[in-house]
Coordinates of C-alpha atoms in Angstrom, one line a residue:
X1 CA 179.4 99.6 137.1
X2 CA 177.6 99.0 133.8
X3 CA 176.1 95.6 133.1
X4 CA 175.6 94.6 129.5
X5 CA 173.4 91.6 128.8
X6 CA 173.6 90.1 125.3
X7 CA 170.0 89.2 124.5
X8 CA 171.2 86.5 122.0
X9 CA 172.8 84.5 124.8
X10 CA 171.4 82.5 127.6
X11 CA 168.6 80.0 128.2
X12 CA 166.0 80.1 125.5
X13 CA 168.4 81.2 122.7
X14 CA 169.9 79.0 120.0
X15 CA 172.1 80.3 117.2
X16 CA 171.1 83.9 118.0
X17 CA 167.4 83.2 117.8
X18 CA 165.1 83.4 120.8
X19 CA 162.9 80.3 121.3
X20 CA 161.6 80.9 124.7
X21 CA 159.5 84.1 125.4
X22 CA 159.9 83.8 129.2
X23 CA 162.5 85.9 131.0
X24 CA 165.9 84.2 131.1
X25 CA 168.0 84.1 134.2
X26 CA 171.3 86.0 133.9
X27 CA 174.2 85.8 136.3
X28 CA 176.7 88.5 136.5
X29 CA 180.0 88.8 138.2
X30 CA 180.9 91.7 140.5
X31 CA 179.2 93.7 143.2
X32 CA 175.4 93.5 143.5
X33 CA 173.6 96.7 142.4
X34 CA 171.7 98.5 145.1
X35 CA 168.8 100.7 144.3
X36 CA 168.0 103.2 147.0
X37 CA 166.4 105.9 144.9
X38 CA 163.9 104.8 142.2
X39 CA 162.3 107.2 139.7
X40 CA 159.1 106.3 137.9
X41 CA 158.1 108.7 135.2
X42 CA 154.3 108.6 134.7
X43 CA 151.7 109.8 132.2
X44 CA 148.7 108.4 134.1
X45 CA 148.1 105.7 131.4
X46 CA 147.5 102.0 132.0
X47 CA 151.1 101.5 130.8
X48 CA 152.5 103.8 133.5
X49 CA 150.4 102.0 136.1
X50 CA 152.3 98.8 135.2
X51 CA 155.6 100.7 135.6
X52 CA 154.4 102.0 139.0
X53 CA 153.6 98.4 140.1
X54 CA 157.0 97.2 138.9
X55 CA 158.9 100.1 140.5
X56 CA 157.1 99.7 143.9
X57 CA 157.9 96.0 143.9
X58 CA 161.6 96.8 143.3
X59 CA 161.4 99.4 146.1
X60 CA 160.0 96.9 148.5
X61 CA 162.8 94.4 147.6
X62 CA 165.6 97.0 148.0
X63 CA 164.1 99.2 150.7
X64 CA 164.2 102.1 148.3
X65 CA 162.5 105.4 148.1
X66 CA 160.2 106.1 145.0
X67 CA 159.8 109.3 143.2
X68 CA 156.8 109.6 140.8
X69 CA 157.4 112.2 138.2
X70 CA 155.0 113.6 135.6
X71 CA 156.2 115.9 132.9
X72 CA 153.7 118.4 131.4
X73 CA 154.7 119.2 127.8
X74 CA 154.0 122.9 127.0
X75 CA 153.6 121.9 123.4
X76 CA 150.6 119.7 124.4
X77 CA 148.8 122.9 125.5
X78 CA 149.4 124.7 122.3
X79 CA 146.4 123.4 120.3
X80 CA 144.0 124.4 123.1
X81 CA 145.7 127.8 123.3
X82 CA 145.4 128.3 119.6
X83 CA 141.7 127.3 119.8
X84 CA 141.3 130.2 122.2
X85 CA 140.4 128.0 125.2
X86 CA 143.0 129.6 127.4
X87 CA 146.4 131.2 127.0
X88 CA 149.2 128.6 126.7
X89 CA 150.8 129.6 130.0
X90 CA 147.5 129.3 131.9
X91 CA 146.8 126.0 130.2
X92 CA 150.2 124.6 131.3
X93 CA 149.5 125.7 134.8
X94 CA 146.1 123.9 134.8
X95 CA 147.7 120.8 133.4
X96 CA 150.3 120.9 136.2
X97 CA 147.6 121.5 138.8
X98 CA 145.6 118.5 137.6
X99 CA 148.7 116.3 137.5
X100 CA 149.7 117.3 141.1
X101 CA 146.2 116.2 142.2
X102 CA 146.5 112.8 140.4
X103 CA 150.0 112.3 141.8
X104 CA 148.8 113.0 145.4
X105 CA 146.2 110.2 145.0
X106 CA 149.0 107.8 143.7
X107 CA 151.2 108.8 146.7
X108 CA 148.4 108.0 149.1
X109 CA 147.7 104.7 147.3
X110 CA 151.2 103.4 147.1
X111 CA 152.9 105.2 150.0
X112 CA 151.6 102.9 152.7
X113 CA 154.6 100.6 153.0
X114 CA 157.1 102.4 150.7
X115 CA 158.3 106.0 150.9
X116 CA 156.8 107.6 147.9
X117 CA 156.8 111.3 146.7
X118 CA 155.3 112.8 143.6
X119 CA 156.5 115.7 141.5
X120 CA 155.3 117.6 138.4
X121 CA 157.6 119.5 136.0
X122 CA 157.2 121.1 132.6
X123 CA 159.4 120.5 129.6
X124 CA 160.5 117.7 127.3
X125 CA 159.9 114.3 129.0
X126 CA 163.2 112.6 128.2
X127 CA 165.3 115.6 129.0
X128 CA 163.4 116.5 132.2
X129 CA 163.5 112.9 133.4
X130 CA 167.2 112.5 132.8
X131 CA 167.8 115.9 134.5
X132 CA 165.8 114.9 137.5
X133 CA 167.6 111.6 137.8
X134 CA 171.0 113.2 137.6
X135 CA 170.2 116.0 140.1
X136 CA 168.7 113.6 142.6
X137 CA 171.2 110.7 142.4
X138 CA 168.6 108.3 141.1
X139 CA 169.8 104.7 141.1
X140 CA 167.1 103.2 138.8
X141 CA 164.5 104.6 136.4
X142 CA 161.4 102.4 135.9
X143 CA 159.5 103.5 132.8
X144 CA 156.7 102.1 130.6
X145 CA 156.6 101.9 126.9
X146 CA 153.3 102.2 125.0
X147 CA 154.4 99.7 122.5
X148 CA 153.9 101.9 119.5
X149 CA 155.2 100.6 116.2
X150 CA 155.2 101.7 112.6
X151 CA 153.9 105.2 111.9
X152 CA 152.9 105.7 115.5
X153 CA 156.5 105.2 116.7
X154 CA 157.8 107.5 113.9
X155 CA 155.3 110.3 114.7
X156 CA 155.3 110.0 118.5
X157 CA 158.8 108.8 119.0
X158 CA 159.6 106.8 122.1
X159 CA 160.3 108.5 125.4
X160 CA 161.5 105.2 126.8
X161 CA 163.9 104.7 123.9
X162 CA 165.4 108.2 124.3
X163 CA 165.6 107.8 128.0
X164 CA 167.5 104.6 127.8
X165 CA 170.1 106.4 125.6
X166 CA 170.5 109.5 127.8
X167 CA 169.7 108.5 131.4
X168 CA 172.5 108.8 133.9
X169 CA 171.5 105.5 135.5
X170 CA 170.1 102.1 134.6
X171 CA 166.6 102.1 133.1
X172 CA 164.1 99.3 133.5
X173 CA 161.5 99.4 130.7
X174 CA 158.2 97.8 131.4
X175 CA 156.5 96.8 128.1
X176 CA 152.9 97.6 127.4
X177 CA 150.5 94.7 127.6
X178 CA 150.2 94.7 123.8
X179 CA 153.9 94.6 123.1
X180 CA 154.5 91.8 125.7
X181 CA 152.1 89.5 123.8
X182 CA 154.1 89.5 120.5

């Protein structure tokens, strides 16, 4: 079941303009969605910490399992490889190893009352996240956005934006602190 919410309708909207910046209640007909498998892609930033907090809260509410997933981009290791620090393959392995250690700490921190596991993969974040979600029958992806605008958005793109378009399940986007204060 796909639920489409028109952001121009509901409490706080008048003539297609939003007047209230608070979340608006939305009612929907049909069966209630159940989330048993929640995926939280992370990059270890403050923004992804907010996504983890939101995803863990959802998991508690629904009794769901949480999968933390970090994607190492091989392209991110290229500048260091070109500088002669380490060969690119070895650099990617070290990045993956460091990410696994950080994820273990997050699993220990958040896994006290919710079943949490952590994984690391290499590739393009939006593609690997969507692939993981499809392969593992994920019911909900909770991701953060860094709130980049202007040239930063053009240059960096938006993993969250591409994920919303290509994910095989609903995506809950947790805004960065900066973008939520607009």
